[in-house]
Tab-separated table of C-alpha atoms in Angstrom:
chain	number	residue	atom	x	y	z
A	1	MET	CA	29.840	3.512	-37.971
A	2	ALA	CA	27.084	6.073	-37.470
A	3	VAL	CA	26.467	7.610	-34.085
A	4	MET	CA	22.792	7.411	-33.117
A	5	SER	CA	22.635	9.030	-29.689
A	6	ASN	CA	23.623	12.116	-27.745
A	7	LYS	CA	25.186	10.043	-24.966
A	8	CYS	CA	28.906	10.663	-24.634
A	9	VAL	CA	31.698	8.421	-23.351
A	10	ALA	CA	35.058	9.878	-22.380
A	11	HIS	CA	37.886	7.520	-23.341
A	12	VAL	CA	40.930	8.100	-21.151
A	13	VAL	CA	44.353	6.666	-21.955
A	14	ARG	CA	47.916	7.762	-21.264
A	15	LYS	CA	49.211	7.425	-24.851
A	16	VAL	CA	47.391	8.232	-28.099
A	17	LEU	CA	48.159	6.046	-29.894
A	18	PRO	CA	50.966	3.517	-30.511
A	19	PRO	CA	50.623	1.750	-33.903
A	20	THR	CA	50.188	-1.664	-32.227
A	21	VAL	CA	47.026	-0.838	-30.259
A	22	SER	CA	44.365	-0.883	-32.970
A	23	PHE	CA	42.087	-2.593	-30.410
A	24	ILE	CA	41.782	0.724	-28.553
A	25	LYS	CA	41.282	2.743	-31.725
A	26	ASN	CA	38.479	0.395	-32.808
A	27	GLN	CA	36.616	0.787	-29.523
A	28	ILE	CA	36.774	4.582	-29.791
A	29	ALA	CA	36.033	4.921	-33.509
A	30	CYS	CA	33.257	2.331	-33.915
A	31	HIS	CA	30.613	3.538	-31.449
A	32	ILE	CA	26.948	3.068	-32.287
A	33	ARG	CA	24.861	4.918	-29.670
A	34	TYR	CA	27.598	6.870	-27.876
A	35	THR	CA	29.684	9.810	-29.058
A	36	PRO	CA	33.332	9.506	-27.957
A	37	CYS	CA	35.695	12.160	-26.703
A	38	ILE	CA	39.313	11.474	-25.722
A	39	VAL	CA	41.645	12.531	-22.890
A	40	PHE	CA	45.336	11.641	-23.055
A	41	LYS	CA	48.715	12.576	-21.586
A	42	GLU	CA	51.198	11.558	-24.295
A	43	TYR	CA	50.961	11.871	-28.074
A	44	ILE	CA	52.497	9.063	-30.151
A	45	LYS	CA	52.729	9.921	-33.842
A	46	SER	CA	50.939	7.213	-35.836
A	47	ASN	CA	48.168	6.788	-38.363
A	48	LEU	CA	45.897	5.561	-35.567
A	49	ALA	CA	46.469	8.754	-33.566
A	50	LYS	CA	45.986	10.900	-36.652
A	51	GLU	CA	42.684	9.178	-37.447
A	52	LEU	CA	41.308	9.660	-33.934
A	53	ASN	CA	42.434	13.253	-33.459
A	54	SER	CA	41.009	14.297	-36.824
A	55	SER	CA	37.639	12.670	-36.123
A	56	PHE	CA	36.812	13.257	-32.464
A	57	SER	CA	36.997	15.889	-29.768
A	58	TYR	CA	40.090	15.460	-27.605
A	59	PHE	CA	42.094	17.001	-24.772
A	60	TYR	CA	45.871	16.570	-24.863
A	61	CYS	CA	47.274	17.467	-21.439
A	62	GLU	CA	50.635	18.708	-22.762
A	63	GLU	CA	49.446	20.587	-25.835
A	64	LYS	CA	49.721	24.185	-24.598
A	65	LYS	CA	52.312	23.880	-21.819
A	66	GLN	CA	55.523	25.885	-21.919
A	67	GLY	CA	58.491	26.695	-19.698
A	68	PHE	CA	58.405	25.676	-16.026
A	69	LYS	CA	54.892	24.207	-16.260
A	70	LYS	CA	56.019	21.826	-18.994
A	71	VAL	CA	59.162	20.769	-17.094
A	72	PHE	CA	57.288	20.274	-13.799
A	73	SER	CA	54.522	18.311	-15.484
A	74	TYR	CA	57.090	16.058	-17.188
A	75	PHE	CA	58.966	15.433	-13.925
A	76	LEU	CA	55.819	14.651	-11.922
A	77	TYR	CA	54.501	12.271	-14.572
A	78	LYS	CA	57.823	10.637	-15.496
A	79	TYR	CA	58.979	9.790	-11.966
A	80	PHE	CA	55.750	9.619	-9.947
A	81	ARG	CA	53.093	8.807	-12.584
A	82	LYS	CA	50.986	11.691	-11.338
A	83	LEU	CA	49.131	14.503	-13.063
A	84	THR	CA	49.428	18.137	-12.098
A	85	SER	CA	46.375	19.758	-10.518
A	86	GLU	CA	46.057	21.780	-13.740
A	87	ASP	CA	45.917	18.559	-15.803
A	88	ILE	CA	43.214	17.172	-13.540
A	89	GLU	CA	41.076	20.313	-13.581
A	90	ASN	CA	41.438	20.830	-17.349
A	91	SER	CA	40.569	17.168	-18.028
A	92	ILE	CA	37.473	17.455	-15.836
A	93	SER	CA	36.460	20.688	-17.540
A	94	PHE	CA	36.816	19.069	-20.982
A	95	ILE	CA	34.809	15.986	-19.974
A	96	ARG	CA	32.033	18.129	-18.473
A	97	LYS	CA	31.979	20.330	-21.569
A	98	ASN	CA	31.319	17.201	-23.642
A	99	ASN	CA	28.638	16.117	-21.157
A	100	ALA	CA	30.098	12.631	-20.795
A	101	SER	CA	27.863	10.076	-19.073
A	102	VAL	CA	30.591	7.502	-18.401
A	103	LEU	CA	34.396	7.216	-18.304
A	104	HIS	CA	36.232	4.411	-20.090
A	105	PHE	CA	39.886	3.984	-19.103
A	106	HIS	CA	42.211	1.859	-21.217
A	107	TYR	CA	44.743	-0.166	-19.194
A	108	GLY	CA	44.537	-0.549	-15.438
A	109	THR	CA	47.811	1.328	-15.056
A	110	ASP	CA	46.408	4.312	-16.950
A	111	ALA	CA	43.248	4.357	-14.854
A	112	ARG	CA	45.417	4.628	-11.750
A	113	VAL	CA	47.186	7.692	-13.189
A	114	PHE	CA	43.832	9.403	-13.813
A	115	CYS	CA	42.156	8.258	-10.560
A	116	GLU	CA	41.616	11.780	-9.237
A	117	ILE	CA	39.371	12.524	-12.209
A	118	VAL	CA	37.002	9.721	-11.170
A	119	LYS	CA	36.807	10.991	-7.603
A	120	LYS	CA	36.003	14.550	-8.630
A	121	LEU	CA	33.710	13.973	-11.622
A	122	ARG	CA	31.316	11.602	-9.877
A	123	ILE	CA	30.151	9.757	-12.958
A	124	PRO	CA	30.361	5.972	-13.536
A	125	SER	CA	33.626	4.504	-14.784
A	126	VAL	CA	34.938	1.324	-16.374
A	127	VAL	CA	38.513	0.271	-17.065
A	128	SER	CA	39.652	-2.232	-19.686
A	129	PHE	CA	42.630	-4.473	-18.896
A	130	TYR	CA	44.705	-5.841	-21.764
A	131	GLY	CA	47.448	-8.122	-20.417
A	132	TYR	CA	50.652	-6.731	-18.951
A	133	ASP	CA	48.714	-4.421	-16.659
A	134	CYS	CA	47.339	-7.370	-14.655
A	135	SER	CA	50.153	-9.913	-15.175
A	136	SER	CA	53.698	-8.513	-15.031
A	137	PHE	CA	53.008	-4.972	-13.778
A	138	PRO	CA	51.768	-6.102	-10.327
A	139	GLN	CA	55.160	-7.782	-9.791
A	140	ARG	CA	57.126	-4.607	-10.471
A	141	TYR	CA	58.851	-2.383	-7.943
A	142	PHE	CA	59.101	-5.166	-5.347
A	143	GLY	CA	55.322	-5.674	-5.357
A	144	TYR	CA	54.361	-2.004	-5.284
A	145	GLY	CA	52.713	-2.455	-8.685
A	146	ARG	CA	50.105	-4.670	-7.033
A	147	ARG	CA	49.346	-2.142	-4.281
A	148	TYR	CA	49.284	0.620	-6.909
A	149	LEU	CA	46.479	-1.130	-8.785
A	150	GLN	CA	44.553	-2.082	-5.650
A	151	LYS	CA	43.898	1.586	-4.876
A	152	MET	CA	42.353	1.923	-8.335
A	153	PHE	CA	40.005	-1.040	-7.741
A	154	LYS	CA	38.392	0.949	-4.930
A	155	THR	CA	37.781	3.956	-7.190
A	156	VAL	CA	36.405	2.647	-10.492
A	157	ASP	CA	33.010	0.989	-10.815
A	158	TYR	CA	33.799	-1.915	-13.159
A	159	CYS	CA	36.831	-3.683	-14.589
A	160	ILE	CA	36.594	-5.271	-18.046
A	161	ALA	CA	38.614	-8.485	-18.477
A	162	MET	CA	39.250	-9.831	-21.980
A	163	SER	CA	38.797	-13.472	-20.909
A	164	ASP	CA	38.041	-15.748	-17.959
A	165	ASP	CA	41.801	-16.222	-17.561
A	166	MET	CA	42.226	-12.471	-17.096
A	167	LYS	CA	39.294	-12.422	-14.684
A	168	GLU	CA	41.197	-14.899	-12.500
A	169	ASP	CA	44.255	-12.630	-12.623
A	170	LEU	CA	42.163	-9.665	-11.475
A	171	LEU	CA	40.589	-11.677	-8.664
A	172	GLY	CA	44.086	-12.690	-7.582
A	173	LEU	CA	45.059	-9.024	-7.390
A	174	GLY	CA	42.168	-8.278	-5.036
A	175	CYS	CA	39.600	-6.863	-7.454
A	176	PRO	CA	36.103	-7.664	-6.115
A	177	GLY	CA	34.355	-10.249	-8.277
A	178	ASN	CA	31.203	-8.157	-8.562
A	179	LYS	CA	33.225	-5.442	-10.310
A	180	ILE	CA	34.568	-7.693	-13.091
A	181	ILE	CA	32.859	-8.048	-16.485
A	182	VAL	CA	34.333	-10.401	-19.111
A	183	HIS	CA	34.204	-8.836	-22.571
A	184	TYR	CA	36.408	-9.156	-25.674
A	185	SER	CA	36.573	-5.884	-27.597
A	186	GLY	CA	36.439	-7.228	-31.173
A	187	PHE	CA	37.962	-5.919	-34.416
A	188	GLU	CA	36.948	-4.723	-37.890
A	189	SER	CA	36.636	-8.145	-39.496
A	190	ASP	CA	35.415	-6.834	-42.860
A	191	ARG	CA	38.760	-5.104	-43.397
A	192	PHE	CA	40.521	-8.480	-43.259
A	193	TYR	CA	37.992	-10.714	-44.975
A	194	PHE	CA	38.668	-12.090	-48.435
A	195	LYS	CA	37.796	-15.314	-50.243
A	196	ARG	CA	40.916	-17.437	-49.876
A	197	ASN	CA	42.057	-20.001	-52.436
A	198	TYR	CA	43.622	-22.998	-50.722
A	199	THR	CA	46.190	-24.498	-53.087
A	200	ASP	CA	48.579	-27.419	-52.824
A	201	ASN	CA	51.784	-25.362	-53.054
A	202	ASN	CA	55.333	-26.649	-53.350
A	203	LYS	CA	56.427	-23.988	-50.849
A	204	ILE	CA	54.403	-23.181	-47.720
A	205	ILE	CA	54.663	-19.690	-46.244
A	206	LEU	CA	54.318	-19.283	-42.483
A	207	LEU	CA	53.463	-15.843	-41.110
A	208	ILE	CA	53.603	-14.036	-37.783
A	209	THR	CA	52.599	-10.362	-37.400
A	210	SER	CA	53.413	-8.771	-34.044
A	211	ALA	CA	55.909	-6.652	-32.190
A	212	LEU	CA	59.194	-8.507	-31.687
A	213	GLU	CA	58.700	-9.004	-27.954
A	214	GLU	CA	59.387	-12.001	-25.725
A	215	LYS	CA	55.715	-12.768	-25.013
A	216	LYS	CA	54.923	-13.154	-28.727
A	217	GLY	CA	56.967	-16.370	-28.860
A	218	HIS	CA	59.188	-15.743	-31.900
A	219	LEU	CA	62.121	-17.706	-30.466
A	220	PHE	CA	59.783	-20.606	-29.662
A	221	LEU	CA	58.553	-20.481	-33.268
A	222	LEU	CA	62.077	-20.466	-34.713
A	223	GLN	CA	63.021	-23.518	-32.684
A	224	ALA	CA	59.904	-25.341	-33.899
A	225	LEU	CA	60.567	-24.228	-37.478
A	226	LYS	CA	64.070	-25.711	-37.334
A	227	LYS	CA	62.609	-29.031	-36.235
A	228	ALA	CA	59.799	-28.926	-38.810
A	229	ILE	CA	62.277	-28.340	-41.638
A	230	SER	CA	64.036	-31.576	-40.678
A	231	GLN	CA	60.733	-33.503	-40.566
A	232	THR	CA	58.999	-32.535	-43.823
A	233	LYS	CA	59.872	-32.600	-47.496
A	234	THR	CA	57.644	-29.571	-48.060
A	235	ALA	CA	59.619	-26.343	-48.475
A	236	LEU	CA	58.916	-23.890	-45.639
A	237	GLN	CA	59.463	-20.143	-45.364
A	238	LEU	CA	58.694	-17.961	-42.327
A	239	ARG	CA	57.881	-14.284	-42.786
A	240	ILE	CA	58.156	-12.135	-39.650
A	241	VAL	CA	56.250	-8.830	-39.784
A	242	GLY	CA	57.096	-6.339	-37.040
A	243	SER	CA	59.920	-4.704	-35.151
A	244	GLY	CA	60.997	-4.605	-31.529
A	245	PRO	CA	63.590	-5.361	-28.854
A	246	MET	CA	63.952	-9.085	-29.692
A	247	GLU	CA	65.136	-8.471	-33.263
A	248	ASN	CA	68.891	-8.877	-32.703
A	249	LYS	CA	68.425	-11.993	-30.555
A	250	LEU	CA	66.197	-13.597	-33.174
A	251	LYS	CA	68.597	-12.815	-36.006
A	252	ALA	CA	71.496	-14.236	-33.983
A	253	TYR	CA	69.568	-17.491	-33.477
A	254	ILE	CA	68.795	-17.653	-37.205
A	255	THR	CA	72.474	-17.208	-38.099
A	256	GLU	CA	73.707	-19.704	-35.503
A	257	ASN	CA	71.251	-22.340	-36.765
A	258	ARG	CA	71.690	-21.629	-40.486
A	259	LEU	CA	68.080	-20.646	-41.040
A	260	GLU	CA	68.790	-17.564	-43.176
A	261	LYS	CA	67.208	-18.994	-46.335
A	262	TYR	CA	64.050	-19.984	-44.430
A	263	VAL	CA	63.280	-16.746	-42.516
A	264	PHE	CA	62.527	-13.255	-43.863
A	265	PHE	CA	62.009	-10.058	-41.821
A	266	THR	CA	59.769	-7.399	-43.390
A	267	GLY	CA	60.158	-4.861	-40.589
A	268	ARG	CA	57.092	-3.036	-39.277
A	269	LEU	CA	54.392	-2.535	-41.894
A	270	GLU	CA	51.725	0.134	-41.539
A	271	TYR	CA	48.585	-1.402	-40.065
A	272	LEU	CA	45.989	-2.186	-42.768
A	273	SER	CA	48.292	-0.977	-45.540
A	274	GLU	CA	48.291	-2.824	-48.878
A	275	GLU	CA	51.650	-4.384	-47.984
A	276	PHE	CA	50.357	-5.507	-44.588
A	277	LEU	CA	47.218	-7.167	-45.970
A	278	LYS	CA	49.142	-8.793	-48.818
A	279	GLU	CA	51.190	-10.738	-46.259
A	280	PHE	CA	47.995	-12.477	-45.120
A	281	GLN	CA	46.899	-13.119	-48.704
A	282	ASN	CA	50.216	-14.749	-49.652
A	283	ALA	CA	50.694	-16.835	-46.508
A	284	ASP	CA	49.485	-20.394	-45.964
A	285	ILE	CA	49.739	-20.781	-42.163
A	286	PHE	CA	49.626	-18.184	-39.382
A	287	VAL	CA	51.623	-19.035	-36.237
A	288	HIS	CA	51.379	-16.952	-33.050
A	289	PRO	CA	52.826	-19.039	-30.168
A	290	SER	CA	52.416	-16.640	-27.252
A	291	ILE	CA	54.328	-17.418	-24.050
A	292	THR	CA	54.460	-16.191	-20.458
A	293	CYS	CA	57.583	-14.081	-19.953
A	294	LYS	CA	60.083	-14.490	-17.137
A	295	THR	CA	58.530	-11.342	-15.656
A	296	GLN	CA	55.137	-13.157	-15.711
A	297	GLU	CA	53.866	-10.827	-18.428
A	298	LYS	CA	51.043	-12.349	-20.470
A	299	GLU	CA	48.918	-11.421	-23.438
A	300	GLY	CA	45.196	-10.770	-23.243
A	301	ILE	CA	43.762	-12.000	-26.536
A	302	PRO	CA	46.191	-11.002	-29.322
A	303	GLY	CA	44.380	-8.971	-31.951
A	304	ALA	CA	46.656	-10.398	-34.640
A	305	ILE	CA	45.120	-13.842	-34.129
A	306	ALA	CA	41.537	-12.610	-34.568
A	307	GLU	CA	42.572	-10.622	-37.652
A	308	ALA	CA	44.263	-13.689	-39.165
A	309	MET	CA	41.139	-15.772	-38.493
A	310	ALA	CA	39.072	-13.356	-40.589
A	311	THR	CA	41.374	-13.907	-43.585
A	312	GLY	CA	40.673	-17.642	-43.534
A	313	ILE	CA	44.261	-18.650	-42.864
A	314	PRO	CA	44.722	-21.690	-40.559
A	315	ILE	CA	46.247	-20.744	-37.211
A	316	ILE	CA	48.555	-22.400	-34.699
A	317	SER	CA	48.829	-20.769	-31.274
A	318	THR	CA	49.172	-21.717	-27.611
A	319	PHE	CA	47.089	-22.505	-24.543
A	320	HIS	CA	47.989	-19.047	-23.249
A	321	ALA	CA	45.892	-16.437	-21.427
A	322	GLY	CA	42.649	-15.743	-23.340
A	323	ILE	CA	43.623	-17.379	-26.648
A	324	PRO	CA	41.524	-20.550	-26.017
A	325	ALA	CA	38.481	-18.256	-25.745
A	326	ILE	CA	38.637	-17.590	-29.502
A	327	ILE	CA	40.403	-20.714	-30.814
A	328	GLN	CA	38.778	-24.089	-30.314
A	329	HIS	CA	41.537	-26.682	-30.570
A	330	GLU	CA	41.325	-28.812	-33.738
A	331	SER	CA	38.276	-26.873	-34.964
A	332	THR	CA	39.136	-23.203	-35.506
A	333	GLY	CA	42.876	-23.688	-35.041
A	334	TYR	CA	45.522	-25.716	-33.287
A	335	LEU	CA	46.801	-24.980	-29.784
A	336	VAL	CA	49.984	-26.255	-28.122
A	337	GLU	CA	51.399	-25.856	-24.636
A	338	GLU	CA	53.928	-23.070	-24.221
A	339	TRP	CA	57.436	-24.171	-25.289
A	340	ASP	CA	56.241	-27.550	-26.583
A	341	ILE	CA	58.569	-27.412	-29.578
A	342	ASP	CA	57.862	-30.949	-30.805
A	343	THR	CA	54.085	-30.489	-30.962
A	344	LEU	CA	54.344	-27.067	-32.604
A	345	ALA	CA	56.672	-28.541	-35.240
A	346	ASN	CA	54.252	-31.431	-35.785
A	347	TYR	CA	51.303	-29.111	-36.399
A	348	ILE	CA	53.369	-26.995	-38.801
A	349	CYS	CA	54.147	-30.172	-40.763
A	350	LEU	CA	50.541	-31.379	-40.625
A	351	LEU	CA	49.141	-28.173	-42.099
A	352	ALA	CA	52.018	-27.758	-44.550
A	353	GLU	CA	51.440	-31.221	-46.006
A	354	ASP	CA	47.612	-31.267	-46.076
A	355	VAL	CA	45.775	-28.622	-48.091
A	356	ASN	CA	42.386	-30.044	-47.068
A	357	GLU	CA	43.232	-29.579	-43.389
A	358	ARG	CA	44.340	-26.016	-44.097
A	359	ARG	CA	41.018	-25.361	-45.830
A	360	LYS	CA	38.899	-26.915	-43.051
A	361	ILE	CA	40.639	-25.102	-40.175
A	362	GLY	CA	40.880	-21.816	-42.089
A	363	GLN	CA	37.220	-21.717	-43.088
A	364	ASN	CA	36.062	-22.637	-39.586
A	365	ALA	CA	38.203	-19.847	-38.136
A	366	GLN	CA	36.939	-17.324	-40.666
A	367	TYR	CA	33.294	-18.132	-39.929
A	368	PHE	CA	33.850	-17.775	-36.174
A	369	ALA	CA	35.704	-14.463	-36.526
A	370	LEU	CA	33.099	-12.903	-38.810
A	371	HIS	CA	30.110	-13.985	-36.724
A	372	PHE	CA	31.360	-13.721	-33.146
A	373	LEU	CA	34.380	-11.382	-32.993
A	374	ASP	CA	33.335	-8.523	-35.268
A	375	ILE	CA	33.513	-5.023	-33.815
A	376	LYS	CA	29.843	-4.285	-34.633
A	377	ASN	CA	28.599	-6.969	-32.250
A	378	LYS	CA	31.278	-6.343	-29.645
A	379	GLU	CA	30.758	-2.569	-29.660
A	380	ASP	CA	27.072	-3.098	-28.994
A	381	GLU	CA	28.088	-5.233	-25.994
A	382	LEU	CA	30.491	-2.532	-24.823
A	383	GLU	CA	27.768	0.115	-24.942
A	384	GLN	CA	25.487	-2.209	-22.986
A	385	ILE	CA	28.220	-2.307	-20.338
A	386	TYR	CA	28.169	1.506	-20.275
A	387	ASP	CA	24.363	1.419	-19.915
A	388	PHE	CA	24.720	-1.076	-17.074
A	389	ALA	CA	27.353	1.050	-15.291
A	390	ILE	CA	25.189	4.164	-15.591
A	391	ASN	CA	22.098	2.278	-14.427
A	392	GLN	CA	23.850	0.818	-11.384
A	393	TYR	CA	25.465	4.147	-10.522
A	394	ASN	CA	22.088	5.900	-10.607
A	395	ARG	CA	20.456	3.186	-8.477
A	396	LYS	CA	23.256	3.467	-5.940
A	397	ASN	CA	22.632	7.194	-5.760
A	398	GLY	CA	18.916	6.830	-5.098
A	399	GLU	CA	17.419	7.145	-8.572
A	400	LYS	CA	14.622	4.714	-9.407
A	401	THR	CA	15.658	2.881	-12.574
A	402	GLU	CA	14.939	-0.554	-14.003
A	403	ILE	CA	17.498	-3.282	-13.336
A	404	PHE	CA	19.584	-3.708	-16.507
A	405	THR	CA	22.001	-6.511	-17.377
A	406	PRO	CA	24.263	-6.422	-20.465
A	407	LYS	CA	23.975	-9.316	-22.952
A	408	LEU	CA	27.462	-10.598	-23.793
A	409	ILE	CA	28.239	-13.008	-26.630
A	410	LEU	CA	31.773	-14.091	-25.687
């Protein structure tokens, strides 16, 4: 996407960039009127990181450190989540060199790590929350996580919540309501779009693409699959794309319940690779039954669901966090309550047995994703939020500027 302005935004995040956070990569890479630069503390080898670092100016805090400086920096960050004074000064110098007009932090926890930069730079700042950082993290360390974030609320200018549900979480943590803006970041819908043929197959393929983590609901799905198999004459197969800490537990459940011939693990596939996209093309139903973990960790709005919508595949998910903001029950997908195994199994059977229902739900979802969730529209909204933050910051500091309000679609 072409950059049309000399305005610069400094994106600040602890890790660049785990392969599962394409939603951050998209926000950085798809700017319209702003030029991005990037500040980060940890480098995670991935195609996403490679793409960003080869395209945009960046400052990697650890890149040139050696000896005692490297050891001290590691210790301070690892055990106290603090930056060295050298990290702070070098980050500020880099941001000033790029003449950034606004700071955009990714994750509330990361913004807290880089708080000193905000205090010293004196330019407007926004922070995007994504899920765990305002759900389970505040409960950690006997409640210190909550107090840790509250100090950050006093420093940054605006907090971006992915949904109204997340806004309520932030309010509950003590974030002032006038600092919260609800905005979903969007995704590159054209990279997932294709014209789907809905056929009345003898075997129906279910698909889930996500890290194998508790909150993604894989165990919930397996239990519903077991029930669905006993209820329908249609042959079912579940394909699980991803890797993670739940893998052994899921495989044990499959073995104990004799589901081996119904479930296939692909492992992690490279995001947007031919293999990855082919899974969507071959599948008939996408199931992503997110749940709230025992630690109270929640999702924001799972990017995998929006991506699946763009492919035209019918989706079953849950009334969880911000998911109802993009899926209208019985119109653009089906939603069930968390851990309602019977209802999830029933919807799997319904879609498996009715090709016309698959077509109706899938096409509705695809239309909504392409017209309301695409990164082009959402990035324009994001840059309007930057404009708003800059405008309000200047007014607060005595400059006479027109009152500006961002126009948000979702």
